[in-house]
Amino acid sequence: MTYENLAGRTAVVTGAASGIGAAIAHALAANGARVALLARRADRIGEVASKIEANGGQALAVTTDITSDSSVEAAVSSVHSAFGPVDILVNNAGVMIPEDIVTASFDDWRKMIDTNVTGLLRVTRAFTPDLAAEGHADLVNISSIGAHEYFKDYAVYGATKAAVTYLSKSLRAELGPKGVRVTNIEPGLVESELRAGITGEAGEFLDNWIAQAGILAAEELADVVAYATSRPAHVNLRQIVALPTTQY
């Protein structure tokens, strides 16, 4: 699909090294947006940026740890130097570690909270002056269907995503009057690297669930982001749940 309203805009995508984030970066760039890719893995975002440029797009790889104040501050400076102000921010970076609440590692909980909630807040605050100054901008938060539904061993992950969904609602009230559309997207099963690190019973559960319910390609979710951010300025698709048709 082609979305002409994205041409000439400047986007930041976190977690852009692979999966959903990389697909979102490709989709926005293919529709004419300049895209800054933020992630910790310099080699991977470099590869994604090179592919975008080979296809005629504009991309900037910015090695960033969103759990670090100084790293995010440096990223803002790099993006501004290369592209100027930002008018699309996609908070996609996330960590998912399923564990029993009794035996779970506190370090794993911290990773999820520091990335999924605090990291999202850190990046949002850093780029909000840009978004609010434009008079027409988009803030897209990738939450999860887990914000509403119960899945065994995903209590803390689901809680972080519930926080993202609530933040999106609150930020919409705060930023909407400034011309910033806030879109909260809650995917179900989508191809991503989140699955790769899950082993044992939790991994077997996911494999069986995917076999039964199906799974979306990362590119299909990326198209949802491109569509939402390309609507006319007065149209805000505020809440989107994106599931495989057979997931219920």
CSV table of C-alpha atoms in Angstrom, one decimal:
chain,number,residue,atom,x,y,z
A,1,MET,CA,0.0,0.0,0.0
A,2,THR,CA,1.1,3.6,-0.7
A,3,TYR,CA,0.3,6.4,1.8
A,4,GLU,CA,1.2,9.7,0.3
A,5,ASN,CA,0.7,11.7,3.5
A,6,LEU,CA,3.9,10.3,4.9
A,7,ALA,CA,6.2,11.8,2.3
A,8,GLY,CA,8.6,14.4,3.8
A,9,ARG,CA,7.9,13.5,7.4
A,10,THR,CA,10.6,12.5,9.9
A,11,ALA,CA,10.1,9.4,12.1
A,12,VAL,CA,11.9,7.8,15.0
A,13,VAL,CA,11.4,4.0,15.5
A,14,THR,CA,12.7,2.3,18.7
A,15,GLY,CA,13.6,-1.4,18.7
A,16,ALA,CA,14.3,-1.1,15.0
A,17,ALA,CA,17.0,-3.7,14.7
A,18,SER,CA,14.6,-6.5,13.8
A,19,GLY,CA,11.1,-7.8,13.6
A,20,ILE,CA,8.3,-5.3,14.0
A,21,GLY,CA,10.5,-2.3,14.5
A,22,ALA,CA,12.5,-3.0,11.3
A,23,ALA,CA,9.3,-3.6,9.4
A,24,ILE,CA,7.8,-0.3,10.6
A,25,ALA,CA,11.0,1.5,9.6
A,26,HIS,CA,10.8,0.0,6.1
A,27,ALA,CA,7.1,0.8,5.7
A,28,LEU,CA,7.5,4.4,6.7
A,29,ALA,CA,10.6,4.9,4.5
A,30,ALA,CA,8.9,3.3,1.6
A,31,ASN,CA,6.2,5.9,1.8
A,32,GLY,CA,8.6,8.8,1.8
A,33,ALA,CA,9.4,9.4,5.5
A,34,ARG,CA,12.9,10.0,6.8
A,35,VAL,CA,13.5,7.3,9.4
A,36,ALA,CA,15.8,7.2,12.4
A,37,LEU,CA,16.4,3.7,13.7
A,38,LEU,CA,17.1,3.4,17.4
A,39,ALA,CA,18.3,0.2,19.0
A,40,ARG,CA,21.3,-1.2,20.9
A,41,ARG,CA,22.6,-3.5,18.2
A,42,ALA,CA,24.6,-1.2,15.9
A,43,ASP,CA,25.3,-3.8,13.3
A,44,ARG,CA,21.7,-4.8,12.9
A,45,ILE,CA,20.3,-1.2,12.6
A,46,GLY,CA,23.1,-0.5,10.2
A,47,GLU,CA,21.9,-3.4,8.0
A,48,VAL,CA,18.3,-2.2,8.2
A,49,ALA,CA,19.3,1.4,7.3
A,50,SER,CA,21.4,0.1,4.3
A,51,LYS,CA,18.5,-1.9,3.0
A,52,ILE,CA,16.2,1.1,3.2
A,53,GLU,CA,18.7,3.3,1.4
A,54,ALA,CA,19.2,0.7,-1.3
A,55,ASN,CA,15.5,0.9,-1.9
A,56,GLY,CA,15.7,4.6,-2.3
A,57,GLY,CA,14.7,5.7,1.2
A,58,GLN,CA,16.4,7.8,3.8
A,59,ALA,CA,17.5,6.2,7.0
A,60,LEU,CA,19.8,6.9,10.0
A,61,ALA,CA,21.1,4.2,12.3
A,62,VAL,CA,21.5,5.5,15.9
A,63,THR,CA,22.8,3.1,18.4
A,64,THR,CA,20.7,3.7,21.5
A,65,ASP,CA,20.0,2.2,24.9
A,66,ILE,CA,16.6,3.5,25.9
A,67,THR,CA,17.2,2.6,29.5
A,68,SER,CA,20.0,5.2,29.6
A,69,ASP,CA,19.3,9.0,29.9
A,70,SER,CA,22.6,9.9,28.3
A,71,SER,CA,22.1,7.5,25.4
A,72,VAL,CA,18.7,8.9,24.6
A,73,GLU,CA,19.9,12.4,24.9
A,74,ALA,CA,22.7,11.6,22.4
A,75,ALA,CA,20.2,10.0,20.1
A,76,VAL,CA,18.1,13.1,20.0
A,77,SER,CA,21.1,15.2,19.1
A,78,SER,CA,22.1,12.8,16.3
A,79,VAL,CA,18.6,12.7,14.9
A,80,HIS,CA,18.3,16.5,15.0
A,81,SER,CA,21.7,16.9,13.3
A,82,ALA,CA,20.8,14.6,10.5
A,83,PHE,CA,17.0,15.2,9.9
A,84,GLY,CA,15.9,18.1,12.1
A,85,PRO,CA,12.7,17.9,14.2
A,86,VAL,CA,10.7,14.7,14.5
A,87,ASP,CA,7.0,14.5,13.8
A,88,ILE,CA,6.4,10.7,14.1
A,89,LEU,CA,7.6,8.7,17.1
A,90,VAL,CA,7.0,4.9,17.2
A,91,ASN,CA,7.7,3.4,20.6
A,92,ASN,CA,8.2,-0.2,19.6
A,93,ALA,CA,11.2,-1.5,21.8
A,94,GLY,CA,10.1,-4.1,24.2
A,95,VAL,CA,11.2,-7.1,26.3
A,96,MET,CA,9.0,-10.1,27.0
A,97,ILE,CA,10.1,-12.7,29.6
A,98,PRO,CA,7.4,-15.2,30.7
A,99,GLU,CA,8.0,-16.6,34.2
A,100,ASP,CA,6.1,-17.9,37.2
A,101,ILE,CA,5.5,-15.1,39.7
A,102,VAL,CA,7.0,-17.1,42.5
A,103,THR,CA,10.2,-18.1,40.8
A,104,ALA,CA,10.7,-15.2,38.5
A,105,SER,CA,14.0,-13.3,38.5
A,106,PHE,CA,13.8,-9.7,39.8
A,107,ASP,CA,16.4,-8.8,37.2
A,108,ASP,CA,14.0,-10.0,34.5
A,109,TRP,CA,11.2,-7.9,35.9
A,110,ARG,CA,13.5,-4.9,35.9
A,111,LYS,CA,14.4,-5.5,32.3
A,112,MET,CA,10.8,-5.5,31.3
A,113,ILE,CA,9.8,-2.5,33.4
A,114,ASP,CA,13.0,-0.5,32.5
A,115,THR,CA,12.4,-1.1,28.7
A,116,ASN,CA,8.7,-1.4,28.3
A,117,VAL,CA,7.6,1.4,30.6
A,118,THR,CA,10.5,3.6,31.8
A,119,GLY,CA,12.3,3.4,28.5
A,120,LEU,CA,9.2,4.4,26.6
A,121,LEU,CA,8.6,7.3,28.9
A,122,ARG,CA,12.2,8.4,28.5
A,123,VAL,CA,12.1,8.4,24.7
A,124,THR,CA,8.6,10.0,24.7
A,125,ARG,CA,9.7,12.9,26.9
A,126,ALA,CA,12.8,13.4,24.8
A,127,PHE,CA,10.9,13.9,21.5
A,128,THR,CA,7.7,15.5,22.8
A,129,PRO,CA,9.0,19.0,22.3
A,130,ASP,CA,9.4,18.2,18.6
A,131,LEU,CA,6.0,16.5,18.3
A,132,ALA,CA,4.2,19.3,20.1
A,133,ALA,CA,5.9,22.0,18.1
A,134,GLU,CA,4.8,20.7,14.7
A,135,GLY,CA,1.0,21.2,15.1
A,136,HIS,CA,0.5,17.8,13.4
A,137,ALA,CA,2.5,14.9,14.7
A,138,ASP,CA,2.0,11.2,15.7
A,139,LEU,CA,3.0,9.3,18.8
A,140,VAL,CA,2.5,5.5,18.3
A,141,ASN,CA,2.9,3.1,21.2
A,142,ILE,CA,3.1,-0.6,20.5
A,143,SER,CA,1.4,-2.2,23.5
A,144,SER,CA,-0.1,-5.7,23.5
A,145,ILE,CA,-3.3,-7.7,23.7
A,146,GLY,CA,-1.7,-8.8,27.0
A,147,ALA,CA,-2.6,-5.5,28.4
A,148,HIS,CA,-6.2,-6.9,28.7
A,149,GLU,CA,-6.0,-10.6,28.5
A,150,TYR,CA,-4.6,-13.1,31.0
A,151,PHE,CA,-1.8,-15.5,29.8
A,152,LYS,CA,-0.1,-17.9,32.2
A,153,ASP,CA,3.4,-16.7,33.3
A,154,TYR,CA,3.0,-13.3,31.6
A,155,ALA,CA,1.7,-11.3,34.6
A,156,VAL,CA,4.6,-8.8,34.7
A,157,TYR,CA,4.9,-8.4,30.9
A,158,GLY,CA,1.1,-7.9,30.7
A,159,ALA,CA,1.3,-5.3,33.5
A,160,THR,CA,4.0,-3.3,31.6
A,161,LYS,CA,1.8,-3.3,28.5
A,162,ALA,CA,-1.3,-2.3,30.6
A,163,ALA,CA,0.8,0.7,31.7
A,164,VAL,CA,1.6,1.5,28.1
A,165,THR,CA,-2.1,1.4,27.2
A,166,TYR,CA,-3.0,3.6,30.1
A,167,LEU,CA,-0.2,6.1,29.3
A,168,SER,CA,-1.4,6.3,25.8
A,169,LYS,CA,-4.9,7.3,27.0
A,170,SER,CA,-3.5,9.9,29.3
A,171,LEU,CA,-1.0,11.3,26.8
A,172,ARG,CA,-3.8,11.6,24.3
A,173,ALA,CA,-5.6,14.0,26.6
A,174,GLU,CA,-2.4,16.0,27.2
A,175,LEU,CA,-1.0,16.1,23.7
A,176,GLY,CA,-4.1,16.0,21.5
A,177,PRO,CA,-4.8,19.7,22.0
A,178,LYS,CA,-1.3,20.4,20.7
A,179,GLY,CA,-2.0,18.6,17.5
A,180,VAL,CA,-0.3,15.3,18.5
A,181,ARG,CA,-2.3,12.2,17.6
A,182,VAL,CA,-1.6,9.3,20.0
A,183,THR,CA,-2.3,5.8,18.7
A,184,ASN,CA,-2.1,2.8,20.9
A,185,ILE,CA,-1.7,-0.5,19.0
A,186,GLU,CA,-2.2,-3.8,20.8
A,187,PRO,CA,-1.0,-6.7,18.7
A,188,GLY,CA,-1.7,-10.3,19.3
A,189,LEU,CA,0.5,-13.0,17.8
A,190,VAL,CA,3.1,-11.3,15.5
A,191,GLU,CA,6.4,-12.6,14.1
A,192,SER,CA,9.2,-11.1,16.1
A,193,GLU,CA,12.4,-11.9,18.0
A,194,LEU,CA,10.5,-11.9,21.3
A,195,ARG,CA,9.7,-15.5,20.6
A,196,ALA,CA,13.3,-16.5,19.9
A,197,GLY,CA,14.4,-16.3,23.6
A,198,ILE,CA,11.5,-18.2,25.0
A,199,THR,CA,12.3,-21.9,25.7
A,200,GLY,CA,10.9,-24.8,27.8
A,201,GLU,CA,7.2,-25.0,28.6
A,202,ALA,CA,6.6,-21.4,27.8
A,203,GLY,CA,8.1,-21.9,24.3
A,204,GLU,CA,6.1,-25.0,23.7
A,205,PHE,CA,2.9,-23.2,24.8
A,206,LEU,CA,3.6,-20.4,22.3
A,207,ASP,CA,4.4,-22.9,19.5
A,208,ASN,CA,1.1,-24.7,20.1
A,209,TRP,CA,-0.8,-21.4,20.3
A,210,ILE,CA,0.6,-20.2,17.1
A,211,ALA,CA,-0.2,-23.5,15.4
A,212,GLN,CA,-3.8,-23.1,16.5
A,213,ALA,CA,-4.4,-19.3,16.2
A,214,GLY,CA,-2.1,-18.3,13.4
A,215,ILE,CA,0.3,-15.4,13.4
A,216,LEU,CA,0.7,-12.0,11.7
A,217,ALA,CA,3.8,-11.1,9.7
A,218,ALA,CA,5.7,-8.1,11.1
A,219,GLU,CA,5.1,-6.4,7.8
A,220,GLU,CA,1.3,-6.6,8.3
A,221,LEU,CA,1.5,-4.9,11.6
A,222,ALA,CA,3.9,-2.3,10.1
A,223,ASP,CA,1.2,-1.5,7.5
A,224,VAL,CA,-1.2,-0.8,10.3
A,225,VAL,CA,1.3,1.8,11.7
A,226,ALA,CA,1.8,3.4,8.3
A,227,TYR,CA,-2.0,3.6,7.7
A,228,ALA,CA,-2.7,5.1,11.1
A,229,THR,CA,0.0,7.8,10.8
A,230,SER,CA,-1.0,8.7,7.2
A,231,ARG,CA,-4.6,9.7,8.0
A,232,PRO,CA,-5.7,13.3,7.6
A,233,ALA,CA,-4.5,15.5,10.5
A,234,HIS,CA,-7.9,15.6,12.1
A,235,VAL,CA,-8.4,11.8,12.2
A,236,ASN,CA,-6.9,9.9,15.2
A,237,LEU,CA,-7.1,6.2,15.2
A,238,ARG,CA,-6.6,6.1,19.0
A,239,GLN,CA,-6.9,2.4,19.8
A,240,ILE,CA,-6.1,-0.5,17.5
A,241,VAL,CA,-6.2,-4.2,18.3
A,242,ALA,CA,-4.5,-6.2,15.6
A,243,LEU,CA,-5.0,-10.0,15.8
A,244,PRO,CA,-4.8,-12.9,13.4
A,245,THR,CA,-8.4,-13.6,12.4
A,246,THR,CA,-8.3,-17.0,14.1
A,247,GLN,CA,-6.9,-15.7,17.4
A,248,TYR,CA,-9.6,-15.1,19.9
